[in-house]
mmCIF file of C-alpha atoms in Angstrom:
data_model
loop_
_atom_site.group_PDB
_atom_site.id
_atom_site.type_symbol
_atom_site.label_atom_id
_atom_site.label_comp_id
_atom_site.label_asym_id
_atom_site.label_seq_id
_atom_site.Cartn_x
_atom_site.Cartn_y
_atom_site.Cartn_z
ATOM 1 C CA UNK U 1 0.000 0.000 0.000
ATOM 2 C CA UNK U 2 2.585 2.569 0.880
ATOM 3 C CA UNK U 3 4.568 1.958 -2.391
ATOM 4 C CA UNK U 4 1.886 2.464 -4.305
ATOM 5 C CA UNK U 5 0.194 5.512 -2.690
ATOM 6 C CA UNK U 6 4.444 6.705 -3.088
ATOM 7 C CA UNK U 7 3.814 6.240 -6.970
ATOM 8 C CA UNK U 8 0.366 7.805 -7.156
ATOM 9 C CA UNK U 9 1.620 10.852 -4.875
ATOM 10 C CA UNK U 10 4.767 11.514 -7.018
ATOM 11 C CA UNK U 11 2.486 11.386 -10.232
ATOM 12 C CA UNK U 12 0.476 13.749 -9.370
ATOM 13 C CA UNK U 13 3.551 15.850 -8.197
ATOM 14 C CA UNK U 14 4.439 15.615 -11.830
ATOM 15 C CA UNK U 15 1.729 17.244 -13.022
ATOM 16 C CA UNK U 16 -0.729 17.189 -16.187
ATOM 17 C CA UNK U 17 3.089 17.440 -18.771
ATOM 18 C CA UNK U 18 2.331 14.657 -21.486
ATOM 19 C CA UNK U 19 -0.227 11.724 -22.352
ATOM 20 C CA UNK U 20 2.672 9.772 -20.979
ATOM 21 C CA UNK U 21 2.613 11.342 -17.325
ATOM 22 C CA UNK U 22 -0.843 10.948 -17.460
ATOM 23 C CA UNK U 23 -0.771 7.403 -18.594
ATOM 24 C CA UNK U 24 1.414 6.688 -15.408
ATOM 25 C CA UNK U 25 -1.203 8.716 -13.182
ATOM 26 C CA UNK U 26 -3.881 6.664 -14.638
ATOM 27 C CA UNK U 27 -1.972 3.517 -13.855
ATOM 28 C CA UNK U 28 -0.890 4.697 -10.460
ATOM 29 C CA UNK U 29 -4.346 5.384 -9.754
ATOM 30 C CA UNK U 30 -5.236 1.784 -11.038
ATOM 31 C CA UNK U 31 -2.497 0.059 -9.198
ATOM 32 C CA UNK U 32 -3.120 1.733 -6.011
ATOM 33 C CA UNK U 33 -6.687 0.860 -6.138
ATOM 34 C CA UNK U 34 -5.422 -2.862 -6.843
ATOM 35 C CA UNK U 35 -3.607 -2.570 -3.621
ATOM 36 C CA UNK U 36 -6.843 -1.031 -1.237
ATOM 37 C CA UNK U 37 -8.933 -3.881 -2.822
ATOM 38 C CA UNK U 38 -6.386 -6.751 -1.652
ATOM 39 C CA UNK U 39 -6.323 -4.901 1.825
ATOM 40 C CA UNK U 40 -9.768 -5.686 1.965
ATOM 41 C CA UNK U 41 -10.367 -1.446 1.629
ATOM 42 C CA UNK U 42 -13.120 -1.593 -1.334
ATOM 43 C CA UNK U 43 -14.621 1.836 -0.786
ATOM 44 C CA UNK U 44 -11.000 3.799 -0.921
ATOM 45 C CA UNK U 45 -10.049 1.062 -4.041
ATOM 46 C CA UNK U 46 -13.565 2.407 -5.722
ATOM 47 C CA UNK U 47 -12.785 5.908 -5.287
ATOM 48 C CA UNK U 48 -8.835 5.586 -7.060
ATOM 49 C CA UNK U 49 -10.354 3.270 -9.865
ATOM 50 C CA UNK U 50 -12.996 6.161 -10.522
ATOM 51 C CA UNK U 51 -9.856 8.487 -10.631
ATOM 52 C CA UNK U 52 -8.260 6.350 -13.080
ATOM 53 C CA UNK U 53 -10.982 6.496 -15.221
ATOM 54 C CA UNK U 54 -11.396 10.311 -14.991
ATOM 55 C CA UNK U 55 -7.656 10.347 -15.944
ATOM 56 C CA UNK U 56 -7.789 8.285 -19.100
ATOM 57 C CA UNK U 57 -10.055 10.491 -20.336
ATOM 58 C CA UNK U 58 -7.841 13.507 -20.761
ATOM 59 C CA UNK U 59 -5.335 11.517 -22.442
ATOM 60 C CA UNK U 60 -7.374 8.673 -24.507
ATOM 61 C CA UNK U 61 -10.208 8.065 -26.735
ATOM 62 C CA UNK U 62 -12.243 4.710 -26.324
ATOM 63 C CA UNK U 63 -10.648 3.169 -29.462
ATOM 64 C CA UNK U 64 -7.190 2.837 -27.594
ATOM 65 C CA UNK U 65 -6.794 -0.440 -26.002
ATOM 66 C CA UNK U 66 -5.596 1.622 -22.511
ATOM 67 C CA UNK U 67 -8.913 3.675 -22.118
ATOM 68 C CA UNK U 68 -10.301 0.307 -21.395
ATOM 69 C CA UNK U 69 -8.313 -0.826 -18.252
ATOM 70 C CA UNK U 70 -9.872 1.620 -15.791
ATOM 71 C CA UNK U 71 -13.156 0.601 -16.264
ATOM 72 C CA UNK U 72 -12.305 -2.865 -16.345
ATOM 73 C CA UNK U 73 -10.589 -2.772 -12.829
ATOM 74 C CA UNK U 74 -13.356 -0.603 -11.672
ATOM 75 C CA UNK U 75 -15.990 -3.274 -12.837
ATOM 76 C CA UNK U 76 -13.516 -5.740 -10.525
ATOM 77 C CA UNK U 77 -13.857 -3.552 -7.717
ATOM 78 C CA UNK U 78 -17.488 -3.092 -8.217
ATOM 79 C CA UNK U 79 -18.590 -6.503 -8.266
ATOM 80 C CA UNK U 80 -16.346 -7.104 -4.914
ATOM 81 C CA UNK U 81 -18.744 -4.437 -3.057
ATOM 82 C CA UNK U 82 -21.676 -6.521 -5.108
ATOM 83 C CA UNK U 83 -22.421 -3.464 -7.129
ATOM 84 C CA UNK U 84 -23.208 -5.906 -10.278
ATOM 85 C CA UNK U 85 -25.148 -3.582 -12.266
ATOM 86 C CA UNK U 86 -22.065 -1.115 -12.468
ATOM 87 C CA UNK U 87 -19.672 -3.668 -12.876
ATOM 88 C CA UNK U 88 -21.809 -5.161 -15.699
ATOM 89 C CA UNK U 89 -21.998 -1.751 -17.383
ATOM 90 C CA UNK U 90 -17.717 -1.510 -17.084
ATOM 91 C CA UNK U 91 -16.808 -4.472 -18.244
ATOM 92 C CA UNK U 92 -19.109 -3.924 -21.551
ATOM 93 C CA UNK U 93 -16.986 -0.626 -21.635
ATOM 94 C CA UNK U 94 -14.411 -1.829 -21.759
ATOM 95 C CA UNK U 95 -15.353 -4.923 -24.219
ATOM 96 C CA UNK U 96 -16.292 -2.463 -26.289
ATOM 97 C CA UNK U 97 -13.395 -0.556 -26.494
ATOM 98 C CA UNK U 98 -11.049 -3.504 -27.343
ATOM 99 C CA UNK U 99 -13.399 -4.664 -30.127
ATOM 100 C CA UNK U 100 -12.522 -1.203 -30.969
ATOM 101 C CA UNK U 101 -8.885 -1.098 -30.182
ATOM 102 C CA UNK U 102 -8.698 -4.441 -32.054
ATOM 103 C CA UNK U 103 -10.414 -2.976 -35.391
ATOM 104 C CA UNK U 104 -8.057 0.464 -35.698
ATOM 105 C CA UNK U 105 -4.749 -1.474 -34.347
ATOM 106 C CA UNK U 106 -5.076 -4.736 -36.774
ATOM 107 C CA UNK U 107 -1.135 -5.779 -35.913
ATOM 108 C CA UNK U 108 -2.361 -6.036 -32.017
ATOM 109 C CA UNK U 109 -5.133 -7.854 -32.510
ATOM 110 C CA UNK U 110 -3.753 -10.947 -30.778
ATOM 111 C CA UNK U 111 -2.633 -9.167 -28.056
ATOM 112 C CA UNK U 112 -5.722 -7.719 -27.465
ATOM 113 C CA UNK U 113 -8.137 -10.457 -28.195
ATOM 114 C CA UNK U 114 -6.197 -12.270 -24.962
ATOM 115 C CA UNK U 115 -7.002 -8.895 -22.932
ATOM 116 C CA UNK U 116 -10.823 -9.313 -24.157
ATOM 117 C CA UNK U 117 -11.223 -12.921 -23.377
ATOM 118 C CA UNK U 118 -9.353 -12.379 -19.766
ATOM 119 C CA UNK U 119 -11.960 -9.469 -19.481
ATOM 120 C CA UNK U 120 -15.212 -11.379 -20.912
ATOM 121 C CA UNK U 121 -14.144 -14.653 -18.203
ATOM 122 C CA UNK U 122 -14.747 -12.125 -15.499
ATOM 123 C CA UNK U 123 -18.259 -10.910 -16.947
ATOM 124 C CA UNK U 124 -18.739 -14.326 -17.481
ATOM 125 C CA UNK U 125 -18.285 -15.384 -14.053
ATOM 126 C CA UNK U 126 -20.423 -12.384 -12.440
ATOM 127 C CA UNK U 127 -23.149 -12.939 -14.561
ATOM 128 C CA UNK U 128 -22.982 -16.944 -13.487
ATOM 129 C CA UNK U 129 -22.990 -15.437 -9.933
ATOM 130 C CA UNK U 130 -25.586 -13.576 -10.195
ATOM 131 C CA UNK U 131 -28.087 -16.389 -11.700
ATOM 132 C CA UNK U 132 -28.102 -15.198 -15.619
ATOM 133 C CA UNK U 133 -26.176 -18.689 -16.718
ATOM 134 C CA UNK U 134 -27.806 -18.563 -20.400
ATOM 135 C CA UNK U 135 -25.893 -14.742 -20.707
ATOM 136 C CA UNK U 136 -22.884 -16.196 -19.082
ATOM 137 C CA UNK U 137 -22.755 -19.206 -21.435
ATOM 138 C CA UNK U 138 -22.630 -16.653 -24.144
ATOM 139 C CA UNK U 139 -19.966 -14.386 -23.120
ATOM 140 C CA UNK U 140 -18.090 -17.736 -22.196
ATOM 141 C CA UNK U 141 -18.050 -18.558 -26.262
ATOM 142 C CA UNK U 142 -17.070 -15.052 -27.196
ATOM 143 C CA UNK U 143 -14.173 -15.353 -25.107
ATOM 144 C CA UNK U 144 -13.240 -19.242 -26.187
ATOM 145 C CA UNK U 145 -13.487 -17.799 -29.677
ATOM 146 C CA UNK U 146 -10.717 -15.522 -29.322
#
């Protein structure tokens, strides 16, 4: 926890320079967030994965394969405080924007079809847990087809 809130702190120091520095705030942000969440601290790992999503959006569009992370950790962190509705509505965000990412960046493709099926396991799985087995079965096959 303290190496990461280190990182985030000394982003932010950095300021708003470049889409790179605000690539590393968005990941700082992210990886932070990770860390709350595995301290069992879900609200304060909510409120840094809605920063990193507020961040990629000054640097990112959702056709690039980063805009996507945020809202897929965000969607983890959701479904851990059983908020499945928003997590639901994240990980189609971000879904979305690798299908995207995919179609404008053909030569990634492989790399991010991985990405998507990691991402479309964890739908899969909340929408299991949460009694919708035909949708899950669906988003299962998606992914396998990848």
């Amino acid at each position: 926890l303290d190496s990461c809130k280190q990182t985030l702190d000394l982003s932010m120091m950095a300021g708003d320079l470049t889409m790179s520095t605000q690539l590393a705030r968005t990941g700082s942000h992210q990886l932070y967030g990770h860390a709350l969440l595995l301290a069992g601290k879900k609200q304060a790992a909510l409120a840094q994965e809605y920063m990193a999503v507020d961040e990629v959006h000054k640097c990112l569009t959702d056709k690039d394969q980063e805009y996507a992370m945020p809202y897929f950790w965000r969607g983890v962190v959701e479904a851990n405080l059983g908020q499945n509705d928003a997590a639901l509505t994240d990980y189609a965000t971000a879904e979305a924007t690798h299908r995207k990412a995919i179609a404008d960046l053909p030569p990634m493709k492989e790399k991010y079809s991985q990405t998507l099926a990691a991402i479309l396991k964890e739908h899969a799985a909340l929408l299991e847990k949460m009694g919708r087995a035909d949708e899950a079965a669906k988003v299962r096959a998606e992914a396998a087809a990848l």
